[in-house]
Amino acid sequence: MAKSADIYYKVDPWRVVETGFDKEYAVVSESIFSLGNEYMGTRGSFDEGYSGDGLIGNYFNGIYEGADLEKSGYKGIISRTEFIVNSADWLYTRIEADGECADLNTSTFEDFERVLDLKTGILTRSYTWILKSGKKVRLEFERFLSMKEAEIAVQKIKITPLNFSGEVILYSGIDFTQIHHMTGRSMWNVADTTFEEDGITMLGNTVSTDQSLFVSCRFQCDYEEKSDIREDKKLVRRFLLRAEEGKTLSFTKLIRNISRKGTTSQEKDAFQGKCAENSKILAALSYEELKEDTLKWWEDTWNDSDIAIEGDELNQQGIRFCIFQMHQTYHGADKGTIIGAKGLTGEAYSGNTFWDTEAYCLPFYIFNNTEAAKHLLEFRYLTLPEAMERAKALDCKGAFYPIATITGRECCSLWQHASLQLQASTAVAYGYWHYENITGDEEFIFEKGLPILIELSRMLATRGDWSADKTRYGFYGVMGPDEFQMMVNNNCYTNYMGKKTLEYTLDVLARCGAKAAEIYQEIIKDRGLTTEEIEYFRNIAEHMYIPYEKETGIFEQHEGYFNLPHIDIDKIPIEEFPLYHHWTYDRIYRNDMLKQPDVLMLMLMYNRDFTDAQLKSNYEYYEPRCIHESSLSPSVHSILASQLKKEEEAYKFFGFATRMDLDNYNRNTGEGLHTTSIAAAWMNIVYGFGGMRSDGKELTFAPALPKEWKSYSFKIHFGGDVLFVSVDKDNMKISTKKGSGIQVLIYEKPYTLGQEELVVPIAR
Ligand code: BGC
């Protein structure tokens, strides 16, 4: 793997610490120190402004804009795309003394430290600012997003003159002029702006999508004089502070951001209502209470989802950073909210959600916050109509889920991906199946899953075709998860996932018919599903072609793959990575190199369908061909390497996944965090070293301890209880919070779990 770690932050088990500020890392640090609470996200930009390179980014889940693309004469190619928009900078601050402005790009400073406390979600920063006159001012900043009241954010600034008494001027406001960096334009029309006695309110509307954002703040500080500055799309209050040597002045800004994504009159009325009562709500907020609630939220969250590693501080920090990001990005507070590939930490990937959600993120939520997993799945139910529209555009029946989306509509302008990749659709079926397999929530599957499954099966029945001799069904002209093979026939992953989707549809239809006749009749009627169609689903599932070479046990990635020219990927010079920047687009398609796992992905998702011998042959064949250009790739390899007892390989891939952003492995963390691969890092410990599998009838474990570690422990929410698992070199210990008698298999042997610790020796 042509990747190398760039260790910049101090290693600490519970904190990310930057000691001394290096401008080279300014943009990367903005991503690393991002805060989020599912509803909104803010990059770790400096409150007081910064004239060097940076991306002040504030994003709201579901607030998006669109852009028209050049119209294509070809059917099925999208002509409009959508992206999450950068919005108002509600942390806007400037600090002035002796006519100088604090700016870490140009000012002299010492003792800089920035700390993201993963245990509490509080971001702090401090430094001593040295003015040209030799005067020194200690500046301390604190911010957090409320985890209880999603619309609320808090900023606190402390100013201490160290060697003088005199005036300090603090400007604080709301800045709607921020451009969306990807388009270079502001996406907001500001409709209303007001200076109030102790705060500011601003209302912005997106330029074309009819959405709104009402930003308001209340200031708390002792000042000598105040005045107001009104600029286009920006309101700022100027405070003249009288500072005394050695005495700390404290400034607090309580912020409330009300976003409106829906455009119905009901949603507009609800938004108006919230804005109308805003001053009352803001006035009642207390910094202490908000902080206490947020600390409590994180304490409860960590109590039930921490992973502890003994003997490896680097990866301990890495995995806690990953878990922290997962909870920040999404915790199921709102049904139908999405997880963008970069979460709410940047503009790359346009804030769009991909198949990553069901294939990589969902397992984290299924086992950490089951309700959140269900809410995440709701998004696909809510956007079934858009997926049906998309199917029509692609000359199919049923539903074709977009490869990248915010609203349910396809946003990917690369037709090779948008038209040829079926994996977003099959991942939806996989997600519903996985959720049901673990929770047994049949009611949800009957009501929300079944309509989707029927429409997905219809798509599969019309997108695929029969071989010339009519004996085999398969998909022609597709691209699998490995995006380095375009327009291939019978991609093994696509065919296998198609077969699984059809089989699951038939299974749910049968169970729903038997157990919930009324719901069944209603859905069948609504969807106009006929017995002939059901029989056809069965027929194509039974005849689905899975390319497989019996003698070697290797699944062929697609028909003809084995005959492609071979490339020794270790001979590609490191400067040529990432390849998509250095090789012509078509060149990457002309050999057997893989961007990311394809057959191996399948072998992880439906692990129990394959023998260890099959896994070994396929791993050993495909792994040396994979360049891991997708950050989703290493974890999958690590998990499977663990299963194959290739310990060193498993550990090597694991380190990469867990510290991908902290160490900027892909050199693009500045664009935003790799949120969905962060989810895979969690899987890496639980599925990899813990050997957990959740695709069978029972939850199974086959733990091992990496030789670099003394022990590790993790927690799993399952069956209404929480499992506490710890592994050291001799034993696996497992108990449950409530002792509800959960059955699991450990190294294939059945056990019933209670509150008392069960000790199982580690298999050698
Ligand atoms: C990967 C896709 C993934 C997308 C978003 C791409 O680089 O190839 O599999 O869905 O990134 O994470």
Short mmCIF file of N, CA, C and O and ligand atoms in Angstrom, two decimals, residues 341 349 354-356 423 481 483 595-596 630 632 676, ligand 1:
data_model
loop_
_atom_site.label_atom_id
_atom_site.label_comp_id
_atom_site.label_asym_id
_atom_site.label_seq_id
_atom_site.Cartn_x
_atom_site.Cartn_y
_atom_site.Cartn_z
N ALA A 341 -20.63 10.89 2.85
CA ALA A 341 -19.34 10.19 2.88
C ALA A 341 -18.32 10.94 3.75
O ALA A 341 -17.41 10.34 4.29
N TYR A 349 -17.31 15.13 -1.89
CA TYR A 349 -18.42 14.18 -2.08
C TYR A 349 -19.78 14.86 -1.89
O TYR A 349 -20.79 14.21 -1.71
N PHE A 354 -23.88 7.41 0.10
CA PHE A 354 -23.57 6.35 -0.88
C PHE A 354 -24.01 4.99 -0.32
O PHE A 354 -24.59 4.93 0.76
N TRP A 355 -23.65 3.92 -1.01
CA TRP A 355 -23.93 2.57 -0.49
C TRP A 355 -23.18 2.34 0.81
O TRP A 355 -23.48 1.42 1.56
N ASP A 356 -22.19 3.21 1.09
CA ASP A 356 -21.42 3.15 2.33
C ASP A 356 -22.34 3.05 3.55
O ASP A 356 -22.01 2.41 4.54
N GLN A 423 -25.02 -1.40 -6.84
CA GLN A 423 -24.74 -1.77 -5.45
C GLN A 423 -25.44 -0.91 -4.42
O GLN A 423 -25.60 -1.33 -3.29
N PRO A 481 -18.54 -2.92 -7.05
CA PRO A 481 -17.91 -1.99 -6.11
C PRO A 481 -16.50 -1.59 -6.54
O PRO A 481 -16.06 -0.48 -6.26
N GLU A 483 -14.40 0.05 -8.71
CA GLU A 483 -14.71 1.03 -9.76
C GLU A 483 -13.65 1.09 -10.85
O GLU A 483 -13.67 1.97 -11.69
N LYS A 595 -9.54 -1.27 -7.41
CA LYS A 595 -9.54 -0.09 -6.55
C LYS A 595 -9.87 -0.49 -5.10
O LYS A 595 -9.36 0.07 -4.15
N GLN A 596 -10.79 -1.45 -4.96
CA GLN A 596 -11.30 -1.83 -3.64
C GLN A 596 -11.92 -3.22 -3.75
O GLN A 596 -12.18 -3.69 -4.86
N SER A 630 -9.72 3.33 -2.56
CA SER A 630 -10.85 3.77 -1.74
C SER A 630 -10.48 3.53 -0.28
O SER A 630 -9.96 2.48 0.08
N LEU A 632 -12.34 2.82 1.92
CA LEU A 632 -13.20 1.76 2.49
C LEU A 632 -12.52 0.40 2.44
O LEU A 632 -12.99 -0.57 3.02
N THR A 676 -17.26 7.45 6.45
CA THR A 676 -17.79 6.09 6.28
C THR A 676 -16.70 5.04 6.46
O THR A 676 -16.98 3.92 6.88
C1 BGC B 1 -15.62 4.44 -3.50
C2 BGC B 1 -17.09 4.10 -3.37
C3 BGC B 1 -17.69 4.91 -2.24
C4 BGC B 1 -17.42 6.39 -2.42
C5 BGC B 1 -17.89 7.22 -1.25
C6 BGC B 1 -15.47 5.94 -3.69
O1 BGC B 1 -14.11 6.27 -3.76
O2 BGC B 1 -15.07 3.79 -4.61
O3 BGC B 1 -17.25 2.73 -3.10
O4 BGC B 1 -19.06 4.68 -2.21
O5 BGC B 1 -16.03 6.60 -2.57
O6 BGC B 1 -17.24 6.84 -0.08
#
